[in-house]
Short mmCIF file of C-alpha atoms in Angstrom, two decimals:
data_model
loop_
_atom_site.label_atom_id
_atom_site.label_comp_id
_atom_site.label_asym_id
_atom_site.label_seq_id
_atom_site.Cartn_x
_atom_site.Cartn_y
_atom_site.Cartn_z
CA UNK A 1 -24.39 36.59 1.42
CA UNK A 2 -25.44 33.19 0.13
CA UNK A 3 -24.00 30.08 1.37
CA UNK A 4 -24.48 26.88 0.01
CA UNK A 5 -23.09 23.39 1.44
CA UNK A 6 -23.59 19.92 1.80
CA UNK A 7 -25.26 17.90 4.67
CA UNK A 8 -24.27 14.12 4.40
CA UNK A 9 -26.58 11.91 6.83
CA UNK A 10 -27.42 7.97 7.18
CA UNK A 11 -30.13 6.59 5.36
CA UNK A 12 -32.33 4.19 7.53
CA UNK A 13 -34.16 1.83 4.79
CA UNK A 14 -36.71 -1.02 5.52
CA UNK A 15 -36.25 -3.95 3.75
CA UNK A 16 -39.00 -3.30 0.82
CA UNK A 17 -37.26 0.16 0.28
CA UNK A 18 -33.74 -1.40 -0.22
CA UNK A 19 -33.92 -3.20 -3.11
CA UNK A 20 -35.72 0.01 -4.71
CA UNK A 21 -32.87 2.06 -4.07
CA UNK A 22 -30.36 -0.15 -5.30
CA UNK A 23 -32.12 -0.75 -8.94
CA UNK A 24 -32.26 3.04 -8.93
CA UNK A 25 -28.33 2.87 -8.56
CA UNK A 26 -27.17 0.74 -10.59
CA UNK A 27 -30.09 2.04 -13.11
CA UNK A 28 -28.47 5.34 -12.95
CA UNK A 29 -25.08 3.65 -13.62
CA UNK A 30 -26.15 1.48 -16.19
CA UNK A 31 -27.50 4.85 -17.83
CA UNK A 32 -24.49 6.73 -17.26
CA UNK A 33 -22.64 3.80 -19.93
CA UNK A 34 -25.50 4.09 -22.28
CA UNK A 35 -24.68 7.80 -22.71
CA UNK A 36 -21.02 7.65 -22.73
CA UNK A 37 -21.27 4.42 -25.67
CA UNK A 38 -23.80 7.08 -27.32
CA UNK A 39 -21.19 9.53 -27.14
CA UNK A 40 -18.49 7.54 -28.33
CA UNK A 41 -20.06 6.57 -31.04
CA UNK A 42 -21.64 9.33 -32.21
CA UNK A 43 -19.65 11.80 -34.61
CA UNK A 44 -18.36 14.91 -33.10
CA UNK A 45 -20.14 17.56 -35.42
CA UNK A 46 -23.34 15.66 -34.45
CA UNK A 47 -23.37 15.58 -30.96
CA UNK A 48 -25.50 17.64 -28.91
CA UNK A 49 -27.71 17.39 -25.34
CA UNK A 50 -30.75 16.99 -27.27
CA UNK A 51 -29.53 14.34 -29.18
CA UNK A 52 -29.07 12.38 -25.76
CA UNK A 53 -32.29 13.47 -23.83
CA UNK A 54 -34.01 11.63 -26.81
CA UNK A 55 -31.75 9.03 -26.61
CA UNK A 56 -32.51 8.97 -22.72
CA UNK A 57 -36.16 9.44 -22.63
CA UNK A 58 -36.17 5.95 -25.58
CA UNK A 59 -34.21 4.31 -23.70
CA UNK A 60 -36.33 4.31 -20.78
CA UNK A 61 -39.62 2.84 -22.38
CA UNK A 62 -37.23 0.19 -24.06
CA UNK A 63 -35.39 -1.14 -21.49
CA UNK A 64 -37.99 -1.82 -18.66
CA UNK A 65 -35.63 -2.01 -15.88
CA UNK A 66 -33.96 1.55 -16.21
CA UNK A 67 -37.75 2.69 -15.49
CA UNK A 68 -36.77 2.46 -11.80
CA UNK A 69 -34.55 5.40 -12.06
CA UNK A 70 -37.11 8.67 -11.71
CA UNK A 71 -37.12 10.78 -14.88
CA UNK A 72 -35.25 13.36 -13.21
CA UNK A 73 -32.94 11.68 -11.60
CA UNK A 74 -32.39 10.53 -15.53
CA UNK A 75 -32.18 13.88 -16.69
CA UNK A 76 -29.36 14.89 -14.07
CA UNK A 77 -27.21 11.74 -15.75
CA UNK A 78 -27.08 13.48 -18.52
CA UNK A 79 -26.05 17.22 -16.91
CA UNK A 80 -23.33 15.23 -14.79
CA UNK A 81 -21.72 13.33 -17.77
CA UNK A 82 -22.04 17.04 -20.10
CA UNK A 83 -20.71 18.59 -17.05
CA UNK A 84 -17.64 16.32 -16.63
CA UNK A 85 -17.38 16.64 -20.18
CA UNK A 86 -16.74 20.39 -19.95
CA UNK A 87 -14.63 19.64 -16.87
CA UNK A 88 -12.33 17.34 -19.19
CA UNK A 89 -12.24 20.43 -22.27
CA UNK A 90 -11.41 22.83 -19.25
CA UNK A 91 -8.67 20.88 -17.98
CA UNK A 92 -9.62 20.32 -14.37
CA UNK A 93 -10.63 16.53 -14.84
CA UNK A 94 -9.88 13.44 -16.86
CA UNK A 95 -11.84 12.16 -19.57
CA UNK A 96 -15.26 10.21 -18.39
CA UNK A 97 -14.91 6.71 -18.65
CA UNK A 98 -16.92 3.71 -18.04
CA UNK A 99 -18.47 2.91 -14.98
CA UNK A 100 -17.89 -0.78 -13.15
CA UNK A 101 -20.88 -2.36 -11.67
CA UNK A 102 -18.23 -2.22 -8.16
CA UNK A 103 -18.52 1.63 -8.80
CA UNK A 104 -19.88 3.83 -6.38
CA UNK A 105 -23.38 4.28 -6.89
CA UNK A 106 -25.28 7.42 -6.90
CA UNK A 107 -28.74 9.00 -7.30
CA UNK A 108 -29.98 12.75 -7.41
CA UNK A 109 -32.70 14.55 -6.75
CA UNK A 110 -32.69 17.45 -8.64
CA UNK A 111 -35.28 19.52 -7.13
CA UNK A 112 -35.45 20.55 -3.04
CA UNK A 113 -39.62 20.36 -3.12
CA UNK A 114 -39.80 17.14 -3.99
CA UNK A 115 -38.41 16.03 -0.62
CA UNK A 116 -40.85 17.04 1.79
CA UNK A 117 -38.47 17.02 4.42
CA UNK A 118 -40.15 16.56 8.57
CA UNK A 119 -38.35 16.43 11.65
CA UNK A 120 -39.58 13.39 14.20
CA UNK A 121 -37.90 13.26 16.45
CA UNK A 122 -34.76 14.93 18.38
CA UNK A 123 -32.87 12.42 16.48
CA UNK A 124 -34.43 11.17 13.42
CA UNK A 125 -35.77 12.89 10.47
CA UNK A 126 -37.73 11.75 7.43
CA UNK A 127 -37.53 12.71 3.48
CA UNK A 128 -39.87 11.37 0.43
CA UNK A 129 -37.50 9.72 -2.04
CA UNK A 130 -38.87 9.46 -5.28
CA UNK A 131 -40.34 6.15 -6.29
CA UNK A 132 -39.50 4.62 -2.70
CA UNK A 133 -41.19 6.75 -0.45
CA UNK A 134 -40.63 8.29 2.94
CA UNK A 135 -37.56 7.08 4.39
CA UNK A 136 -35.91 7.96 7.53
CA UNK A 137 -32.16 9.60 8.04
CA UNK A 138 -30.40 10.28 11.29
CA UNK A 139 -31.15 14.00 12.24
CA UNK A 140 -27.91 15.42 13.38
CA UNK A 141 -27.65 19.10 12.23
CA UNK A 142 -30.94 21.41 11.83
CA UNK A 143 -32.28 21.81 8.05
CA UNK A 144 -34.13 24.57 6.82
CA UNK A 145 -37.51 22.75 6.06
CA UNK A 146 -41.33 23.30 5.68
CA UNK A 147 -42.13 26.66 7.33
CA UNK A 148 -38.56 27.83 7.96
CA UNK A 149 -37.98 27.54 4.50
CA UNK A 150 -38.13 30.22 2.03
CA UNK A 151 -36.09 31.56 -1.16
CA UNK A 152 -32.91 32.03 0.71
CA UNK A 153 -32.79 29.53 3.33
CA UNK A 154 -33.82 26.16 1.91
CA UNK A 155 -32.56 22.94 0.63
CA UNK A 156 -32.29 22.95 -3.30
CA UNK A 157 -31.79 19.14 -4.13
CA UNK A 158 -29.86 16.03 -2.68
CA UNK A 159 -28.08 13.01 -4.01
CA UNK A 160 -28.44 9.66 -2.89
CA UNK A 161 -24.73 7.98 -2.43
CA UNK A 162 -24.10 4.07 -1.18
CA UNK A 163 -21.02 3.87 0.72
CA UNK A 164 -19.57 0.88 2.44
CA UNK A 165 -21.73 0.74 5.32
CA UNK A 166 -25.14 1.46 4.02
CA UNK A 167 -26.88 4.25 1.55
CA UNK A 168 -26.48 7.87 2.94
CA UNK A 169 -28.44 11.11 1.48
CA UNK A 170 -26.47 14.41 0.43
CA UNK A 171 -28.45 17.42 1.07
CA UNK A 172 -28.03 20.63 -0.98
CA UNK A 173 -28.15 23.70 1.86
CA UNK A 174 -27.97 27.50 0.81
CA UNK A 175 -28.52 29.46 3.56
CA UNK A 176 -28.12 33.27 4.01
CA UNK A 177 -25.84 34.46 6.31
CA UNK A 178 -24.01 37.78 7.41
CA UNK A 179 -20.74 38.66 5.80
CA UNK A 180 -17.88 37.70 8.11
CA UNK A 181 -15.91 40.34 9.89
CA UNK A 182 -12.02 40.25 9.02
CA UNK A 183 -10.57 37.28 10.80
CA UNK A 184 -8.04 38.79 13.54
CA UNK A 185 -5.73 35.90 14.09
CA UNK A 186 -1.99 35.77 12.77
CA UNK A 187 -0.67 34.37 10.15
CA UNK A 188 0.89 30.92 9.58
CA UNK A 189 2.45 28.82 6.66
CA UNK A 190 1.33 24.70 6.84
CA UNK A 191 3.77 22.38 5.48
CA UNK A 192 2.34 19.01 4.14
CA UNK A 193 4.22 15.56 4.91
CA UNK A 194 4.23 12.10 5.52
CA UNK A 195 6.19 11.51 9.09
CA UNK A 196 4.05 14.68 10.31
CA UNK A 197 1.09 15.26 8.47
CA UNK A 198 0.79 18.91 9.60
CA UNK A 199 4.11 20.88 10.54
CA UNK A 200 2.97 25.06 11.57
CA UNK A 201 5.87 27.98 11.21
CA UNK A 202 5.61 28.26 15.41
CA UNK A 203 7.36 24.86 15.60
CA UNK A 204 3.97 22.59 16.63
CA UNK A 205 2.64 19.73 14.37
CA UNK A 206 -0.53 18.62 14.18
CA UNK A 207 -0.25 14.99 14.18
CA UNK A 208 -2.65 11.67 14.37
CA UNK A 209 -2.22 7.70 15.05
CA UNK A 210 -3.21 4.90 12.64
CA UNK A 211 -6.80 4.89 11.18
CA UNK A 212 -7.11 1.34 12.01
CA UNK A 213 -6.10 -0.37 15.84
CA UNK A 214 -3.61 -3.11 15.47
CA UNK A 215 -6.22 -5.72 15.65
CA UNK A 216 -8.40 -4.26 12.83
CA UNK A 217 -5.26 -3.95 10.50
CA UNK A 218 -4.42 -7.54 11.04
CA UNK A 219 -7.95 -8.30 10.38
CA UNK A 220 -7.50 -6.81 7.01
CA UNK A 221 -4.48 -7.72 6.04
CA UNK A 222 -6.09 -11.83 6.58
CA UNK A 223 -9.49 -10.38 4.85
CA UNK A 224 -6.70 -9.41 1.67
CA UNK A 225 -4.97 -12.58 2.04
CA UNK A 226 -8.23 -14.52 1.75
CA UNK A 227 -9.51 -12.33 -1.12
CA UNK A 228 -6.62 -13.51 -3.26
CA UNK A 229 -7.08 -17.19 -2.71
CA UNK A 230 -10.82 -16.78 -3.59
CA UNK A 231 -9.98 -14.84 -6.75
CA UNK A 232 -8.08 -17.69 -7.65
CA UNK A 233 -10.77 -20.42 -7.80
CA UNK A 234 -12.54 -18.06 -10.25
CA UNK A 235 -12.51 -18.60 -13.82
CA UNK A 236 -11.97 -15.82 -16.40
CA UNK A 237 -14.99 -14.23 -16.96
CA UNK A 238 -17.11 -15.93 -14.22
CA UNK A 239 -19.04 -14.25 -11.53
CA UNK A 240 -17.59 -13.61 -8.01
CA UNK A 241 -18.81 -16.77 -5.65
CA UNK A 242 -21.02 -15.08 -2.78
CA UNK A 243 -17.98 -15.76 -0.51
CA UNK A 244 -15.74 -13.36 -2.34
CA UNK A 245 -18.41 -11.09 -2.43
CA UNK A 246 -18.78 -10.84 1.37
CA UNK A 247 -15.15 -10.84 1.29
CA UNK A 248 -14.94 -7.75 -0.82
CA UNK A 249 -17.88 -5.92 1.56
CA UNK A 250 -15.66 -6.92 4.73
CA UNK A 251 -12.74 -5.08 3.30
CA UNK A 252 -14.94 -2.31 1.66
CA UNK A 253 -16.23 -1.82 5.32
CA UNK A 254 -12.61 -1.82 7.31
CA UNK A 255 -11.70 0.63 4.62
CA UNK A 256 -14.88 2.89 4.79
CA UNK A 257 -14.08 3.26 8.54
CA UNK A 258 -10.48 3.98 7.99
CA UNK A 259 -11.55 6.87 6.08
CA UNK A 260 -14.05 8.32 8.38
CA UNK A 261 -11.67 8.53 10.83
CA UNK A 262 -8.90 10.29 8.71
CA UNK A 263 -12.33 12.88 8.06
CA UNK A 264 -13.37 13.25 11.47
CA UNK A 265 -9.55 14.48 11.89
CA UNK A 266 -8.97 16.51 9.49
CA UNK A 267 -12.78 18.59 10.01
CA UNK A 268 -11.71 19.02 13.72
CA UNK A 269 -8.08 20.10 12.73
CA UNK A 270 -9.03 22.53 10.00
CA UNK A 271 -11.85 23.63 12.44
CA UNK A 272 -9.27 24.39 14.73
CA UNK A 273 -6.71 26.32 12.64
CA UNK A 274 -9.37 28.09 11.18
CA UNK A 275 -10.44 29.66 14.73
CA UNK A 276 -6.84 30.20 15.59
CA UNK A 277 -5.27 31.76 12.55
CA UNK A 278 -6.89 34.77 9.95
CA UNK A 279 -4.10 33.93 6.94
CA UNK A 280 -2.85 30.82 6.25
CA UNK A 281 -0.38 29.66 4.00
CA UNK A 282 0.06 25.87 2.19
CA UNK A 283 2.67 25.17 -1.07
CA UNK A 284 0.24 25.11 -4.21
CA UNK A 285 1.39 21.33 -5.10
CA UNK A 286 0.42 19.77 -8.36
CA UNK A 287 -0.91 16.19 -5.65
CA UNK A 288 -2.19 14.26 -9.01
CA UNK A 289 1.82 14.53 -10.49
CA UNK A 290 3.26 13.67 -7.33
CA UNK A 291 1.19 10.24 -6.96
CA UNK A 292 1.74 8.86 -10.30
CA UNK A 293 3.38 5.32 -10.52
CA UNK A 294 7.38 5.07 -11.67
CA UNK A 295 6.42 1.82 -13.75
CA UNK A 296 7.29 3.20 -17.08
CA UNK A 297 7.01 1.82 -20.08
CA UNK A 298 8.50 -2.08 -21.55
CA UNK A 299 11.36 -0.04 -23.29
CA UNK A 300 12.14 2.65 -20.56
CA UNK A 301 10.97 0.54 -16.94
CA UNK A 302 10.83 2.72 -13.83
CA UNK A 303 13.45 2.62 -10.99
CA UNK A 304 12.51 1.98 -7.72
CA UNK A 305 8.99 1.09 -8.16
CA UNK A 306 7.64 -0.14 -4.96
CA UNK A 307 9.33 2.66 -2.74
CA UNK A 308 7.42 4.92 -5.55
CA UNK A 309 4.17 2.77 -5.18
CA UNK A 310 4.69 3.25 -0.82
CA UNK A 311 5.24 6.78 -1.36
CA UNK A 312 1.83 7.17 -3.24
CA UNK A 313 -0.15 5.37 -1.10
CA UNK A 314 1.08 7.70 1.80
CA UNK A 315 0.37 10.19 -0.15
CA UNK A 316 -2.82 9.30 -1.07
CA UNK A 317 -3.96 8.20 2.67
CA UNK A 318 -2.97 11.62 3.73
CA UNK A 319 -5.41 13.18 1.42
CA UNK A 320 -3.59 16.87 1.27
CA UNK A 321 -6.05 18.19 -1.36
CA UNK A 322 -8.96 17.50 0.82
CA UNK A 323 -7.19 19.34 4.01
CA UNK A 324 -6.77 22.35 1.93
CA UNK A 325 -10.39 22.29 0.47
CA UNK A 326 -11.39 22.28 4.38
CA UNK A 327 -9.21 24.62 5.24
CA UNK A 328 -10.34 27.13 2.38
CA UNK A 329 -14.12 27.27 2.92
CA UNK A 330 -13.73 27.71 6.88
CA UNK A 331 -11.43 30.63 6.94
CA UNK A 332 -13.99 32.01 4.46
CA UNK A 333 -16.59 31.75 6.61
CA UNK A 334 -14.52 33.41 9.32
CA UNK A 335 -13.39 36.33 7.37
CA UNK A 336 -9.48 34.45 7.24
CA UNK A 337 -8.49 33.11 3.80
CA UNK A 338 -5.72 30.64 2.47
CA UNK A 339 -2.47 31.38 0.21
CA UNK A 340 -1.23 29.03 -2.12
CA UNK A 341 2.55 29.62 -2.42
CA UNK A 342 4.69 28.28 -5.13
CA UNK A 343 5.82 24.99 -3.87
CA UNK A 344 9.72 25.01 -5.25
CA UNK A 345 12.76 25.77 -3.19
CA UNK A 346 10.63 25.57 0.16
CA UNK A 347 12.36 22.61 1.77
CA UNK A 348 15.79 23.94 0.83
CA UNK A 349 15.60 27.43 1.57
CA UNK A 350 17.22 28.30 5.15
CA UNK A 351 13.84 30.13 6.51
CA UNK A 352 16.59 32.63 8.97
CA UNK A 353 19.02 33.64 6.22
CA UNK A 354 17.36 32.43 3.16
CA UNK A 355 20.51 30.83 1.33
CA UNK A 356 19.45 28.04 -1.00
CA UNK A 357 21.28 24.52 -1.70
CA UNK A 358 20.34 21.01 -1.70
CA UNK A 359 22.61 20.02 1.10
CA UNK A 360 20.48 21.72 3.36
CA UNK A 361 18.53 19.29 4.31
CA UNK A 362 20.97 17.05 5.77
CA UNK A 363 17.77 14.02 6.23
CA UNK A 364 13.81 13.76 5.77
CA UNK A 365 13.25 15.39 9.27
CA UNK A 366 16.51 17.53 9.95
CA UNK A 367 17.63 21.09 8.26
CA UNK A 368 21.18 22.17 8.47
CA UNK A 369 21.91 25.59 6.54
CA UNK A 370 25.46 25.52 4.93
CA UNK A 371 26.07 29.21 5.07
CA UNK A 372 29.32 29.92 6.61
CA UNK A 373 27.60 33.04 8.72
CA UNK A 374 24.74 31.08 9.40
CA UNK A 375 24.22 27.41 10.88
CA UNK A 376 20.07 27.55 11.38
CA UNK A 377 19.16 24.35 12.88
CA UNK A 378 15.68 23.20 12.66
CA UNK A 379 13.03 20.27 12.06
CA UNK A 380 12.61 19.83 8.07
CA UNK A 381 9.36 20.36 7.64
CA UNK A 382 9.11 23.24 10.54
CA UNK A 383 11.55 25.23 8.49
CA UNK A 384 9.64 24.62 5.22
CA UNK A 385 6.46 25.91 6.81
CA UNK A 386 8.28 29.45 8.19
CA UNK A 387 9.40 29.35 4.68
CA UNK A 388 5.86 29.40 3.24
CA UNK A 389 4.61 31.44 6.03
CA UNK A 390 7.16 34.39 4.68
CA UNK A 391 6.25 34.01 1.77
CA UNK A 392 2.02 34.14 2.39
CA UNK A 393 2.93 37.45 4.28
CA UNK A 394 4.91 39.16 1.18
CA UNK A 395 1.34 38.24 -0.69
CA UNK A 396 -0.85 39.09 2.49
CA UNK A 397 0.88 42.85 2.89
CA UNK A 398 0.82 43.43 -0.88
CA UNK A 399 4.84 43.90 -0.71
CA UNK A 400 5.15 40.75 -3.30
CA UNK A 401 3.45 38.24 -5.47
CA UNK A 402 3.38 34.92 -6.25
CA UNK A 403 6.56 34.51 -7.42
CA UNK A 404 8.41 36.18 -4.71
CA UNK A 405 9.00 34.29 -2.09
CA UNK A 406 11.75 36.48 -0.27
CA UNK A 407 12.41 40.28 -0.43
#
């Protein structure tokens, strides 16, 4: 079967090919805001692609400076902004909005030949980025390129992506590979949380420290504290003072490795699940409702609106859509595969007798069940997770559905 993923590796630029790649950022940005003021302002029974590719391809012998961004790389603009678009009509994404000039920045490369991808080195490897040149990238996992390639091993494209710490490349794989045998390993149910980000159905959690040592979060919180009494010396409407703007790229960079951390993590936890268990089980939780801020409006204000705004930040750091994306595309490749379960009732339901009430859960880490013939003591979130982990097997032996959770 085919397989396609991406590769993400570290761009190594010399100091005439940086500035290059930046114009061909924020060009693609800048052309991204073009399209969506087109759109905007164009009626809705008029619009159509080929009203923007013209639009595009003017725009570029206009404007002199969006000539850095390769044609193609121009043309994919407009695919990505249809595309998210159809996302919005489809109801898996927000509207597309505007794009800041502190936005990420990206740039693709639509088509896999036009790389001309070499290995150097054990270590290092080298790609042809249009309108810069060859440019080196840090060779850590083996490509299919030049004479290995062919039609069903080979890379199709890449994107060009500037995070905190420099520009990195994005290669498109698809590789063929044999269809997996059917993964042998038992069952489980995974309850999400905050106090323990990963809580199993056989009692264990799979827990982790701060992303940041006690020195580097005291660093930031001074970097923050200094960002503010910048901001403050600048006028509405004036530019950022190069100070602030080193501020905001030491805080950007503090952050950036924050986040690779939480990554490494969670790839080498869902690595490890994924070899243990065939069928796993996680509550189908709507993340992007649970996050949003308890404000409210002038006439109806919130209650409780910084515990709200802590809770969402926890949330957010734990990144629980992301683990179950991971988790999904290994056991796949290992012949296992993941259950979504319907997320209500799982925290209250006594996982040994099954008898539901809200006084279960006697605190955030400690289940009591109030049945008279029953008493089950457990962890919170370990009796959640045998909760989900009965219901995954209902789905798993065909004996249920989605909607049954208990038999």
């Amino acid at each position: 079967m085919k397989r396609q993923r991406g590769h993400k590796a570290r761009l190594y630029l010399s100091p005439a090919q940086l500035p290059l790649v930046d114009d061909q950022g924020h060009g693609a940005r800048a052309m991204w805001n073009l399209l969506h003021e087109l759109w905007e302002m164009t009626p809705k029974c008029q619009r159509s692609l080929a009203r923007m590719d013209e639009a595009i391809r003017q725009a570029r012998k206009d404007i002199p400076w969006l000539k850095a961004v390769p044609a193609q790389a121009a043309q994919q603009v407009l695919k990505t902004y249809h595309r998210a678009w159809v996302n919005c009509w489809e109801g898996r994404a927000e509207a597309p909005t505007f794009k800041k000039r502190t936005s990420r920045r990206a740039v693709d490369i639509p088509q896999g030949r036009d790389l001309r991808i070499t290995r150097l080195s054990r270590h290092w490897g080298q790609c042809w980025v249009p309108m810069v040149g060859l440019v080196r990238f840090r060779w850590t996992r083996d490509l299919p390129y030049g004479k290995r390639a062919d039609k069903l091993n080979r890379v199709t494209g890449a994107r060009l992506a500037k995070e905190a710490n420099g520009w990195h490349i994005v290669f498109r794989v698809q590789t063929e590979v044999d269809e997996p045998k059917p993964h042998d390993g038992p069952i489980t149910g995974i309850d999400r949380g905050i106090s323990k980000p990963l809580a199993l159905s056989d009692g264990t959690f799979r827990e982790h420290g701060p992303w940041l040592t006690p020195g580097e979060a005291g660093r930031l919180k001074r970097l923050e504290q200094q960002r503010e009494r910048q901001g403050r010396q600048r006028k509405p409407g004036e530019r950022n003072s190069a100070r602030l703007r080193r501020t905001y790229d030491q805080i950007k960079q503090l952050r950036a490795r924050a986040t690779r951390r939480a990554l490494d993590w969670q790839h080498r936890t869902t690595t490890e699940l994924a070899d243990i268990f065939g069928i796993i089980g996680v509550e189908d939780l709507a993340i992007r409702n649970m996050v949003k801020a308890a404000k409210g409006t002038v006439e109806a204000p919130g209650t409780n609106v910084a515990q709200k705004r802590g809770l969402n930040r926890s949330i957010s750091g734990e990144a629980w859509g992301r683990t179950v994306t991971f988790l999904e595309y290994k056991l796949a490749d290992r012949g296992g595969y993941l259950i979504k379960v319907p997320a209500p009732n799982t925290s209250r339901r006594c996982s040994a007798c099954g008898f539901i009430t809200p006084g279960n859960r006697e605190s955030q880490a400690r289940f009591v069940c109030k049945a008279d013939s029953c008493g089950y003591e457990a962890n919170a979130d370990t009796n959640a997770a045998r909760n989900i982990e009965h219901a995954a097997g209902h789905v798993a032996s065909g004996r249920g559905d989605l909607g049954d959770t208990r038999s």
